[in-house]
Amino acid sequence: NAGVMQNPRHLVRRRGQEARLRCSPMKGHSHVYWYRQLPEEGLKFMVYLQKENIIDESGMPKERFSAEFPKEGPSILRIQQVVRGDSAAYFCASSLTRQGSGTDTQYFGPGTRLTVL
Amino acid sequence: DQQVKQNSPSLSVQEGRISILNCDYTNSMFDYFLWYKKYPAEGPTFLISISSIKDKNEDGRFTVFLNKSAKHLSLHIVPSQPGDSAVYFCAASAAGGSYIPTFGRGTSLIVHP
């Protein structure tokens, strides 16, 4: 199965700790997107990355959050000094091409459920 | 402000009947619309899409209708099956936004046997 992989599936952190969420895109995909879903909410776009580049981070909070997609290895979403409000499901998606045509589909991973105690 | 609205949080339908899920949008720049289906503990799965140059797109039991003047789209599932029970997200995108979709809050569909 060459689908989008995310790990861990569940992550529990205490306030003030760091959370690292990993995403391996589908084979051959070089475009990665991170979304956050708060309870009873839809998915909110956070950041769009290509290999070694952040293309669009307009949805990402300015503080404590960062993302990377290195040349080798998975994409990482990093949340420093987590707070209770960071508790959510974080989904990663990948696509084959840049979503410029509107017809390329994003394929989603199963998500990481972050709980901040 | 919610640019994509799914005003029905839930919908219950009998197996074999038609399910109609509705979605409204406010941004007139949106020109591509998608529906995603999501089971618990899984990521969303792409279901069907439609470009603003069309008013209907059909794929098997799933049909999406787009009414641009009303800024409204709907997903029809016929006949509905118990396996269709899931949360359905409407999403819209625009060329100016690099086609990154904006999602609605979802409608939970339950299809009763």
mmCIF file of C-alpha atoms in Angstrom:
data_model
loop_
_atom_site.group_PDB
_atom_site.id
_atom_site.type_symbol
_atom_site.label_atom_id
_atom_site.label_comp_id
_atom_site.label_asym_id
_atom_site.label_seq_id
_atom_site.Cartn_x
_atom_site.Cartn_y
_atom_site.Cartn_z
ATOM 1 C CA ASN A 1 0.000 0.000 0.000
ATOM 2 C CA ALA A 2 1.692 3.173 -1.182
ATOM 3 C CA GLY A 3 -0.790 5.550 0.420
ATOM 4 C CA VAL A 4 -0.004 8.584 2.544
ATOM 5 C CA MET A 5 1.471 7.520 5.866
ATOM 6 C CA GLN A 6 1.286 9.487 9.071
ATOM 7 C CA ASN A 7 2.799 8.695 12.417
ATOM 8 C CA PRO A 8 2.173 8.543 15.169
ATOM 9 C CA ARG A 9 -1.555 7.973 14.874
ATOM 10 C CA HIS A 10 -2.088 9.173 18.424
ATOM 11 C CA LEU A 11 0.133 11.501 20.381
ATOM 12 C CA VAL A 12 -0.305 12.667 23.956
ATOM 13 C CA ARG A 13 1.706 15.598 25.225
ATOM 14 C CA ARG A 14 1.674 17.685 28.373
ATOM 15 C CA ARG A 15 1.437 21.453 28.133
ATOM 16 C CA GLY A 16 4.794 22.955 27.264
ATOM 17 C CA GLN A 17 6.175 19.870 25.529
ATOM 18 C CA GLU A 18 6.976 19.565 21.845
ATOM 19 C CA ALA A 19 4.952 17.562 19.340
ATOM 20 C CA ARG A 20 6.426 16.183 16.121
ATOM 21 C CA LEU A 21 4.092 14.812 13.491
ATOM 22 C CA ARG A 22 5.420 12.940 10.483
ATOM 23 C CA CYS A 23 4.014 12.481 7.024
ATOM 24 C CA SER A 24 5.289 10.332 4.186
ATOM 25 C CA PRO A 25 3.547 11.234 0.922
ATOM 26 C CA MET A 26 2.399 8.779 -1.676
ATOM 27 C CA LYS A 27 5.153 7.377 -3.819
ATOM 28 C CA GLY A 28 6.079 9.855 -6.524
ATOM 29 C CA HIS A 29 4.287 12.779 -4.854
ATOM 30 C CA SER A 30 6.414 15.801 -4.067
ATOM 31 C CA HIS A 31 3.695 18.154 -2.840
ATOM 32 C CA VAL A 32 2.564 17.952 0.782
ATOM 33 C CA TYR A 33 -0.211 19.793 2.612
ATOM 34 C CA TRP A 34 -0.983 19.907 6.308
ATOM 35 C CA TYR A 35 -4.483 20.480 7.680
ATOM 36 C CA ARG A 36 -5.868 20.721 11.186
ATOM 37 C CA GLN A 37 -9.335 19.631 12.234
ATOM 38 C CA LEU A 38 -10.644 20.889 15.523
ATOM 39 C CA PRO A 39 -13.634 19.086 17.090
ATOM 40 C CA GLU A 40 -16.871 19.768 15.178
ATOM 41 C CA GLU A 41 -14.960 21.753 12.566
ATOM 42 C CA GLY A 42 -13.892 21.214 8.986
ATOM 43 C CA LEU A 43 -10.318 20.831 7.874
ATOM 44 C CA LYS A 44 -8.332 24.045 8.009
ATOM 45 C CA PHE A 45 -5.362 24.450 5.708
ATOM 46 C CA MET A 46 -2.092 25.117 7.494
ATOM 47 C CA VAL A 47 0.857 24.811 5.130
ATOM 48 C CA TYR A 48 1.834 23.618 1.655
ATOM 49 C CA LEU A 49 5.342 22.355 1.011
ATOM 50 C CA GLN A 50 7.380 21.011 -1.808
ATOM 51 C CA LYS A 51 10.678 19.252 -1.325
ATOM 52 C CA GLU A 52 12.877 21.633 0.704
ATOM 53 C CA ASN A 53 10.521 24.561 0.132
ATOM 54 C CA ILE A 54 7.571 26.089 1.945
ATOM 55 C CA ILE A 55 5.203 27.269 -0.777
ATOM 56 C CA ASP A 56 2.315 28.608 1.288
ATOM 57 C CA GLU A 57 2.156 28.852 5.061
ATOM 58 C CA SER A 58 -0.730 31.288 5.230
ATOM 59 C CA GLY A 59 -2.777 28.987 7.455
ATOM 60 C CA MET A 60 -0.117 28.264 9.995
ATOM 61 C CA PRO A 61 0.038 30.112 13.332
ATOM 62 C CA LYS A 62 3.009 32.467 13.401
ATOM 63 C CA GLU A 63 4.345 31.187 16.694
ATOM 64 C CA ARG A 64 5.233 27.704 17.921
ATOM 65 C CA PHE A 65 4.377 25.971 14.636
ATOM 66 C CA SER A 66 6.841 25.031 11.924
ATOM 67 C CA ALA A 67 6.957 22.604 9.038
ATOM 68 C CA GLU A 68 9.587 21.134 6.812
ATOM 69 C CA PHE A 69 9.845 18.698 3.945
ATOM 70 C CA PRO A 70 13.486 17.753 3.540
ATOM 71 C CA LYS A 71 15.055 16.313 0.438
ATOM 72 C CA GLU A 72 15.155 12.930 2.121
ATOM 73 C CA GLY A 73 12.621 11.651 4.605
ATOM 74 C CA PRO A 74 9.120 12.578 5.653
ATOM 75 C CA SER A 75 7.541 15.971 6.102
ATOM 76 C CA ILE A 76 7.512 17.099 9.725
ATOM 77 C CA LEU A 77 4.990 19.367 11.442
ATOM 78 C CA ARG A 78 6.464 20.605 14.677
ATOM 79 C CA ILE A 79 4.555 22.257 17.483
ATOM 80 C CA GLN A 80 6.610 23.724 20.279
ATOM 81 C CA GLN A 81 5.329 24.408 23.795
ATOM 82 C CA VAL A 82 1.970 22.815 23.112
ATOM 83 C CA VAL A 83 -1.179 24.190 24.723
ATOM 84 C CA ARG A 84 -4.568 22.542 25.232
ATOM 85 C CA GLY A 85 -5.961 24.409 22.235
ATOM 86 C CA ASP A 86 -3.554 22.505 19.996
ATOM 87 C CA SER A 87 -5.512 19.303 20.648
ATOM 88 C CA ALA A 88 -6.870 18.310 17.265
ATOM 89 C CA ALA A 89 -6.544 15.880 14.391
ATOM 90 C CA TYR A 90 -3.747 16.814 12.032
ATOM 91 C CA PHE A 91 -4.039 15.514 8.494
ATOM 92 C CA CYS A 92 -1.412 15.417 5.835
ATOM 93 C CA ALA A 93 -2.224 15.186 2.132
ATOM 94 C CA SER A 94 -0.056 14.797 -0.921
ATOM 95 C CA SER A 95 -0.503 15.408 -4.615
ATOM 96 C CA LEU A 96 1.382 14.519 -7.747
ATOM 97 C CA THR A 97 1.539 18.028 -9.116
ATOM 98 C CA ARG A 98 1.143 21.492 -7.788
ATOM 99 C CA GLN A 99 -2.559 22.172 -7.453
ATOM 100 C CA GLY A 100 -2.496 24.731 -10.236
ATOM 101 C CA SER A 101 -4.808 22.991 -12.606
ATOM 102 C CA GLY A 102 -7.470 22.340 -10.051
ATOM 103 C CA THR A 103 -7.903 18.823 -11.273
ATOM 104 C CA ASP A 104 -5.169 17.075 -9.364
ATOM 105 C CA THR A 105 -6.470 15.310 -6.323
ATOM 106 C CA GLN A 106 -5.076 15.464 -2.833
ATOM 107 C CA TYR A 107 -4.707 12.116 -1.122
ATOM 108 C CA PHE A 108 -5.007 12.206 2.629
ATOM 109 C CA GLY A 109 -3.301 10.232 5.326
ATOM 110 C CA PRO A 110 -5.166 8.770 8.310
ATOM 111 C CA GLY A 111 -4.236 11.678 10.559
ATOM 112 C CA THR A 112 -2.492 12.149 13.879
ATOM 113 C CA ARG A 113 -4.697 12.816 16.857
ATOM 114 C CA LEU A 114 -2.882 15.102 19.245
ATOM 115 C CA THR A 115 -4.098 15.358 22.816
ATOM 116 C CA VAL A 116 -2.567 17.948 25.097
ATOM 117 C CA LEU A 117 -3.077 17.295 28.783
ATOM 118 C CA ASP B 1 -15.888 33.733 8.290
ATOM 119 C CA GLN B 2 -16.962 30.485 6.709
ATOM 120 C CA GLN B 3 -16.588 30.592 2.956
ATOM 121 C CA VAL B 4 -17.921 27.060 2.553
ATOM 122 C CA LYS B 5 -20.986 26.142 4.559
ATOM 123 C CA GLN B 6 -22.643 22.828 5.166
ATOM 124 C CA ASN B 7 -25.649 23.806 7.206
ATOM 125 C CA SER B 8 -26.882 20.302 7.979
ATOM 126 C CA PRO B 9 -24.623 18.617 10.536
ATOM 127 C CA SER B 10 -26.355 15.297 9.993
ATOM 128 C CA LEU B 11 -28.684 13.455 7.636
ATOM 129 C CA SER B 12 -30.477 10.161 8.097
ATOM 130 C CA VAL B 13 -31.718 8.188 5.087
ATOM 131 C CA GLN B 14 -33.235 4.777 4.464
ATOM 132 C CA GLU B 15 -31.255 2.301 2.422
ATOM 133 C CA GLY B 16 -32.209 2.455 -1.237
ATOM 134 C CA ARG B 17 -33.428 6.045 -1.057
ATOM 135 C CA ILE B 18 -31.685 9.155 -2.325
ATOM 136 C CA SER B 19 -29.291 11.094 -0.090
ATOM 137 C CA ILE B 20 -28.910 14.788 -0.860
ATOM 138 C CA LEU B 21 -26.113 16.680 0.815
ATOM 139 C CA ASN B 22 -26.010 20.432 0.389
ATOM 140 C CA CYS B 23 -23.223 22.973 0.379
ATOM 141 C CA ASP B 24 -23.201 26.764 -0.015
ATOM 142 C CA TYR B 25 -20.256 29.017 -0.681
ATOM 143 C CA THR B 26 -19.714 32.750 -0.508
ATOM 144 C CA ASN B 27 -16.503 33.337 -2.476
ATOM 145 C CA SER B 28 -17.348 33.971 -6.137
ATOM 146 C CA MET B 29 -13.708 33.261 -7.042
ATOM 147 C CA PHE B 30 -14.149 29.567 -6.311
ATOM 148 C CA ASP B 31 -14.078 27.669 -9.585
ATOM 149 C CA TYR B 32 -13.485 24.076 -8.553
ATOM 150 C CA PHE B 33 -15.522 22.066 -6.102
ATOM 151 C CA LEU B 34 -14.897 18.723 -4.463
ATOM 152 C CA TRP B 35 -16.618 16.267 -2.188
ATOM 153 C CA TYR B 36 -14.664 14.130 0.244
ATOM 154 C CA LYS B 37 -15.917 11.218 2.309
ATOM 155 C CA LYS B 38 -14.479 10.436 5.713
ATOM 156 C CA TYR B 39 -14.874 7.369 7.897
ATOM 157 C CA PRO B 40 -14.010 7.541 11.619
ATOM 158 C CA ALA B 41 -10.293 7.314 12.377
ATOM 159 C CA GLU B 42 -9.420 7.652 8.687
ATOM 160 C CA GLY B 43 -8.408 10.511 6.463
ATOM 161 C CA PRO B 44 -10.792 12.055 3.936
ATOM 162 C CA THR B 45 -11.103 10.256 0.613
ATOM 163 C CA PHE B 46 -11.782 12.109 -2.607
ATOM 164 C CA LEU B 47 -15.217 11.267 -3.985
ATOM 165 C CA ILE B 48 -16.161 13.505 -6.881
ATOM 166 C CA SER B 49 -15.454 16.976 -8.202
ATOM 167 C CA ILE B 50 -16.877 19.550 -10.565
ATOM 168 C CA SER B 51 -15.465 22.509 -12.405
ATOM 169 C CA SER B 52 -17.372 25.780 -12.536
ATOM 170 C CA ILE B 53 -17.765 25.427 -16.299
ATOM 171 C CA LYS B 54 -20.122 22.511 -15.687
ATOM 172 C CA ASP B 55 -23.369 22.201 -13.791
ATOM 173 C CA LYS B 56 -23.400 18.452 -13.320
ATOM 174 C CA ASN B 57 -20.931 15.632 -12.937
ATOM 175 C CA GLU B 58 -21.879 12.019 -12.481
ATOM 176 C CA ASP B 59 -19.860 9.019 -11.303
ATOM 177 C CA GLY B 60 -21.840 5.879 -10.696
ATOM 178 C CA ARG B 61 -24.226 6.412 -7.796
ATOM 179 C CA PHE B 62 -22.790 9.860 -7.081
ATOM 180 C CA THR B 63 -23.816 13.047 -8.857
ATOM 181 C CA VAL B 64 -22.756 16.569 -8.013
ATOM 182 C CA PHE B 65 -24.846 19.532 -9.137
ATOM 183 C CA LEU B 66 -23.547 23.081 -9.237
ATOM 184 C CA ASN B 67 -25.711 26.207 -9.287
ATOM 185 C CA LYS B 68 -23.283 29.074 -9.707
ATOM 186 C CA SER B 69 -25.880 31.831 -9.531
ATOM 187 C CA ALA B 70 -27.047 30.534 -6.160
ATOM 188 C CA LYS B 71 -23.506 29.630 -5.072
ATOM 189 C CA HIS B 72 -24.826 26.235 -4.159
ATOM 190 C CA LEU B 73 -23.818 22.675 -4.850
ATOM 191 C CA SER B 74 -25.267 19.373 -3.846
ATOM 192 C CA LEU B 75 -24.197 15.759 -3.794
ATOM 193 C CA HIS B 76 -26.790 13.142 -4.670
ATOM 194 C CA ILE B 77 -26.257 9.509 -3.753
ATOM 195 C CA VAL B 78 -28.711 7.091 -5.258
ATOM 196 C CA PRO B 79 -29.431 4.464 -4.205
ATOM 197 C CA SER B 80 -27.980 5.006 -0.743
ATOM 198 C CA GLN B 81 -26.249 2.067 0.913
ATOM 199 C CA PRO B 82 -25.297 1.453 4.563
ATOM 200 C CA GLY B 83 -21.625 1.617 3.546
ATOM 201 C CA ASP B 84 -22.190 5.217 2.514
ATOM 202 C CA SER B 85 -22.563 6.153 6.173
ATOM 203 C CA ALA B 86 -19.728 8.624 6.765
ATOM 204 C CA VAL B 87 -18.991 12.313 7.117
ATOM 205 C CA TYR B 88 -19.072 14.162 3.804
ATOM 206 C CA PHE B 89 -17.020 17.304 3.349
ATOM 207 C CA CYS B 90 -17.658 19.842 0.659
ATOM 208 C CA ALA B 91 -14.589 21.791 -0.473
ATOM 209 C CA ALA B 92 -13.995 24.639 -2.888
ATOM 210 C CA SER B 93 -10.883 26.083 -4.448
ATOM 211 C CA ALA B 94 -9.787 28.943 -6.664
ATOM 212 C CA ALA B 95 -6.924 29.449 -9.059
ATOM 213 C CA GLY B 96 -5.876 32.504 -7.065
ATOM 214 C CA GLY B 97 -5.463 30.333 -3.999
ATOM 215 C CA SER B 98 -3.232 27.834 -5.743
ATOM 216 C CA TYR B 99 -6.262 25.546 -5.709
ATOM 217 C CA ILE B 100 -5.796 24.720 -2.035
ATOM 218 C CA PRO B 101 -9.294 23.708 -0.996
ATOM 219 C CA THR B 102 -11.394 25.391 1.668
ATOM 220 C CA PHE B 103 -13.486 22.825 3.517
ATOM 221 C CA GLY B 104 -16.938 22.952 5.040
ATOM 222 C CA ARG B 105 -17.612 21.484 8.466
ATOM 223 C CA GLY B 106 -19.058 18.290 7.108
ATOM 224 C CA THR B 107 -22.382 16.471 7.130
ATOM 225 C CA SER B 108 -22.679 13.132 8.883
ATOM 226 C CA LEU B 109 -24.753 10.768 6.735
ATOM 227 C CA ILE B 110 -26.348 7.717 8.296
ATOM 228 C CA VAL B 111 -27.957 5.203 5.967
ATOM 229 C CA HIS B 112 -30.276 2.825 7.793
ATOM 230 C CA PRO B 113 -30.700 -0.738 6.511
#
